[in-house]
Tab-separated table of N, CA and C in Angstrom:
chain	number	residue	atom	x	y	z
A	1	VAL	N	51.259	30.847	30.293
A	1	VAL	CA	50.162	30.606	30.244
A	1	VAL	C	50.139	30.021	31.124
A	2	THR	N	48.878	30.387	32.013
A	2	THR	CA	48.240	30.219	32.983
A	2	THR	C	46.580	29.788	32.766
A	3	ASN	N	46.787	28.263	33.060
A	3	ASN	CA	45.019	28.008	32.302
A	3	ASN	C	44.106	27.293	33.304
A	4	ARG	N	43.069	29.244	33.866
A	4	ARG	CA	42.506	28.156	34.798
A	4	ARG	C	41.053	27.512	34.230
A	5	PHE	N	40.853	27.621	33.108
A	5	PHE	CA	39.670	26.979	32.872
A	5	PHE	C	39.647	25.819	32.026
A	6	VAL	N	38.872	24.593	31.867
A	6	VAL	CA	39.624	24.015	30.844
A	6	VAL	C	38.900	24.331	29.597
A	7	ASN	N	40.703	24.455	28.445
A	7	ASN	CA	40.212	24.805	26.972
A	7	ASN	C	41.367	24.163	26.267
A	8	THR	N	40.327	23.729	25.342
A	8	THR	CA	41.020	22.406	25.075
A	8	THR	C	42.250	22.743	24.030
A	9	ILE	N	42.144	24.414	23.387
A	9	ILE	CA	42.800	24.809	22.486
A	9	ILE	C	44.450	25.513	23.276
A	10	ILE	N	43.805	26.190	24.602
A	10	ILE	CA	44.825	26.535	25.324
A	10	ILE	C	45.821	24.943	25.989
A	11	THR	N	45.259	24.007	25.807
A	11	THR	CA	45.830	22.443	26.606
A	11	THR	C	46.283	22.533	25.212
A	12	ALA	N	46.705	22.381	24.209
A	12	ALA	CA	47.213	22.199	23.257
A	12	ALA	C	48.415	22.902	23.293
A	13	LEU	N	48.314	23.864	22.831
A	13	LEU	CA	49.529	24.440	22.822
A	13	LEU	C	50.731	24.412	24.039
A	14	GLN	N	50.048	24.163	25.165
A	14	GLN	CA	51.218	23.763	26.170
A	14	GLN	C	51.913	22.673	25.986
A	15	ALA	N	51.297	21.473	24.804
A	15	ALA	CA	52.246	20.295	25.190
A	15	ALA	C	53.857	20.857	24.721
A	16	PRO	N	54.423	20.053	25.060
A	16	PRO	CA	56.259	19.986	25.269
A	16	PRO	C	56.306	20.031	23.683
A	17	GLU	N	55.162	20.253	22.628
A	17	GLU	CA	56.481	19.568	21.280
A	17	GLU	C	56.201	21.445	21.024
A	18	TRP	N	55.419	22.369	21.537
A	18	TRP	CA	55.092	23.388	21.070
A	18	TRP	C	56.175	24.405	21.922
A	19	GLU	N	56.795	23.921	22.767
A	19	GLU	CA	57.842	24.615	24.176
A	19	GLU	C	59.009	24.392	23.064
A	20	THR	N	59.081	23.459	22.719
A	20	THR	CA	60.411	22.756	21.285
A	20	THR	C	60.397	23.548	20.310
A	21	LEU	N	59.358	23.260	19.941
A	21	LEU	CA	58.805	24.925	18.501
A	21	LEU	C	59.568	26.016	18.866
A	22	LEU	N	58.960	26.885	20.242
A	22	LEU	CA	59.017	27.922	21.193
A	22	LEU	C	60.560	28.097	20.875
A	23	GLN	N	61.786	27.016	21.559
A	23	GLN	CA	62.873	27.229	21.298
A	23	GLN	C	63.857	27.062	20.186
A	24	ARG	N	63.743	26.524	19.409
A	24	ARG	CA	63.907	26.024	17.906
A	24	ARG	C	63.978	27.424	17.245
A	25	ILE	N	62.775	28.482	16.803
A	25	ILE	CA	62.285	29.296	16.176
A	25	ILE	C	62.447	30.667	16.740
A	26	GLY	N	62.501	30.587	18.385
A	26	GLY	CA	62.500	31.973	18.834
A	26	GLY	C	60.931	32.623	18.912
A	27	ALA	N	60.880	33.732	19.833
A	27	ALA	CA	59.628	33.754	20.034
A	27	ALA	C	59.004	35.135	18.725
A	28	ASP	N	59.783	35.753	18.449
A	28	ASP	CA	59.248	36.673	17.065
A	28	ASP	C	58.620	35.224	16.223
A	29	ALA	N	59.164	34.589	15.765
A	29	ALA	CA	58.631	33.778	14.622
A	29	ALA	C	57.139	33.159	15.452
A	30	MET	N	57.572	32.304	16.415
A	30	MET	CA	56.498	32.000	17.596
A	30	MET	C	54.957	32.494	17.262
A	31	LEU	N	55.152	34.259	17.660
A	31	LEU	CA	54.005	34.913	17.472
A	31	LEU	C	53.379	35.131	16.365
A	32	HIS	N	54.535	34.951	14.905
A	32	HIS	CA	54.117	35.552	13.784
A	32	HIS	C	52.879	34.233	13.787
A	33	LEU	N	53.490	32.480	13.414
A	33	LEU	CA	52.656	31.706	13.723
A	33	LEU	C	51.204	31.638	14.544
A	34	LEU	N	51.509	32.011	15.283
A	34	LEU	CA	50.209	32.242	16.152
A	34	LEU	C	49.323	33.571	16.248
A	35	LEU	N	49.764	34.345	15.122
A	35	LEU	CA	48.847	35.705	15.544
A	35	LEU	C	48.687	35.800	13.811
A	36	LYS	N	49.764	35.029	12.657
A	36	LYS	CA	49.451	35.043	11.414
A	36	LYS	C	49.118	34.497	10.369
A	37	THR	N	48.625	33.210	11.318
A	37	THR	CA	48.874	32.622	10.258
A	37	THR	C	47.357	30.911	11.025
A	38	SER	N	47.280	30.243	10.058
A	38	SER	CA	46.118	29.423	10.946
A	38	SER	C	47.221	27.781	11.194
A	39	ILE	N	46.579	27.502	12.038
A	39	ILE	CA	47.179	26.265	12.373
A	39	ILE	C	45.857	25.821	12.845
A	40	PHE	N	46.275	23.798	12.417
A	40	PHE	CA	45.725	22.998	12.336
A	40	PHE	C	46.165	21.592	13.022
A	41	VAL	N	45.039	20.997	13.701
A	41	VAL	CA	46.001	19.615	14.632
A	41	VAL	C	44.731	18.569	13.900
A	42	SER	N	45.428	17.159	13.583
A	42	SER	CA	44.270	16.513	13.383
A	42	SER	C	44.004	15.927	15.127
A	43	LEU	N	42.468	15.384	14.481
A	43	LEU	CA	41.840	14.525	16.592
A	43	LEU	C	41.788	13.119	15.643
A	44	PRO	N	41.470	12.071	16.958
A	44	PRO	CA	41.803	10.739	16.699
A	44	PRO	C	40.629	10.437	15.566
A	45	ASN	N	39.433	11.403	15.427
A	45	ASN	CA	38.041	10.845	14.382
A	45	ASN	C	38.730	10.777	13.032
A	46	GLU	N	39.757	11.658	12.820
A	46	GLU	CA	40.591	12.176	11.453
A	46	GLU	C	40.015	12.903	11.105
A	47	CYS	N	39.109	14.175	11.968
A	47	CYS	CA	38.954	15.420	11.761
A	47	CYS	C	40.301	16.716	11.770
A	48	LEU	N	39.829	17.634	11.867
A	48	LEU	CA	40.710	18.340	12.263
A	48	LEU	C	40.259	19.975	13.438
A	49	CYS	N	41.031	20.270	14.432
A	49	CYS	CA	40.882	21.116	14.797
A	49	CYS	C	41.461	22.240	14.794
A	50	GLN	N	40.712	23.344	14.337
A	50	GLN	CA	41.851	24.859	13.932
A	50	GLN	C	42.219	25.610	15.485
A	51	LEU	N	43.776	25.925	15.480
A	51	LEU	CA	44.377	26.352	16.679
A	51	LEU	C	44.264	28.194	17.328
A	52	THR	N	44.583	27.926	15.530
A	52	THR	CA	44.931	29.623	15.564
A	52	THR	C	44.256	29.837	14.291
A	53	GLY	N	44.040	31.770	14.182
A	53	GLY	CA	43.907	31.766	12.417
A	53	GLY	C	42.180	32.210	12.971
A	54	GLU	N	41.864	32.742	11.495
A	54	GLU	CA	40.665	33.698	11.722
A	54	GLU	C	40.084	32.440	11.004
A	55	PRO	N	38.741	32.537	11.776
A	55	PRO	CA	37.620	31.137	11.317
A	55	PRO	C	37.068	30.719	9.919
A	56	LEU	N	37.334	29.666	9.676
A	56	LEU	CA	37.243	29.545	7.535
A	56	LEU	C	36.322	29.619	7.344
A	57	ILE	N	35.077	29.780	8.423
A	57	ILE	CA	33.186	30.591	8.098
A	57	ILE	C	33.636	31.745	7.503
A	58	TYR	N	34.673	32.410	7.531
A	58	TYR	CA	35.120	34.174	7.515
A	58	TYR	C	36.128	34.459	6.617
A	59	ILE	N	36.560	33.245	5.955
A	59	ILE	CA	37.700	33.428	4.836
A	59	ILE	C	36.769	33.127	3.522
A	60	PRO	N	36.474	34.135	2.642
A	60	PRO	CA	36.190	34.162	1.106
A	60	PRO	C	36.836	32.830	0.671
A	61	LEU	N	35.399	31.774	-0.288
A	61	LEU	CA	35.826	31.126	-0.947
A	61	LEU	C	37.252	31.558	-2.238
A	62	ALA	N	38.119	30.842	-3.157
A	62	ALA	CA	38.527	31.566	-3.857
A	62	ALA	C	37.846	32.132	-5.245
A	63	ASN	N	37.050	31.727	-5.643
A	63	ASN	CA	36.085	31.974	-6.762
A	63	ASN	C	35.129	33.430	-6.445
A	64	GLY	N	35.830	34.000	-5.081
A	64	GLY	CA	34.982	34.946	-4.445
A	64	GLY	C	33.688	34.566	-4.061
A	65	THR	N	32.609	33.619	-4.332
A	65	THR	CA	31.414	32.954	-3.071
A	65	THR	C	31.351	32.795	-1.989
A	66	ASN	N	30.453	33.302	-1.551
A	66	ASN	CA	29.980	32.220	0.113
A	66	ASN	C	29.627	31.226	0.163
C-alpha cells in the first residue's frame, strides 16, 4: 500500500507489527481481520481509534434501540 497523503489509519496499518502479523497468520486471515472485523488501537490520551470495521454509530445497540 502506498500512502500518498497523510492518513493516520493507513500509517498505523503500515507499522512493522502489522507486517509481522501478516507473516504469521497469512494473507487470507489478514484480509478477514481487515474486512470483516472491527480493530481498535489505544491512543496516548486513553481513547480508542477504530482502524477497521463498520463505524460504531451504525451498529445497533444490543437491546435494539438507537
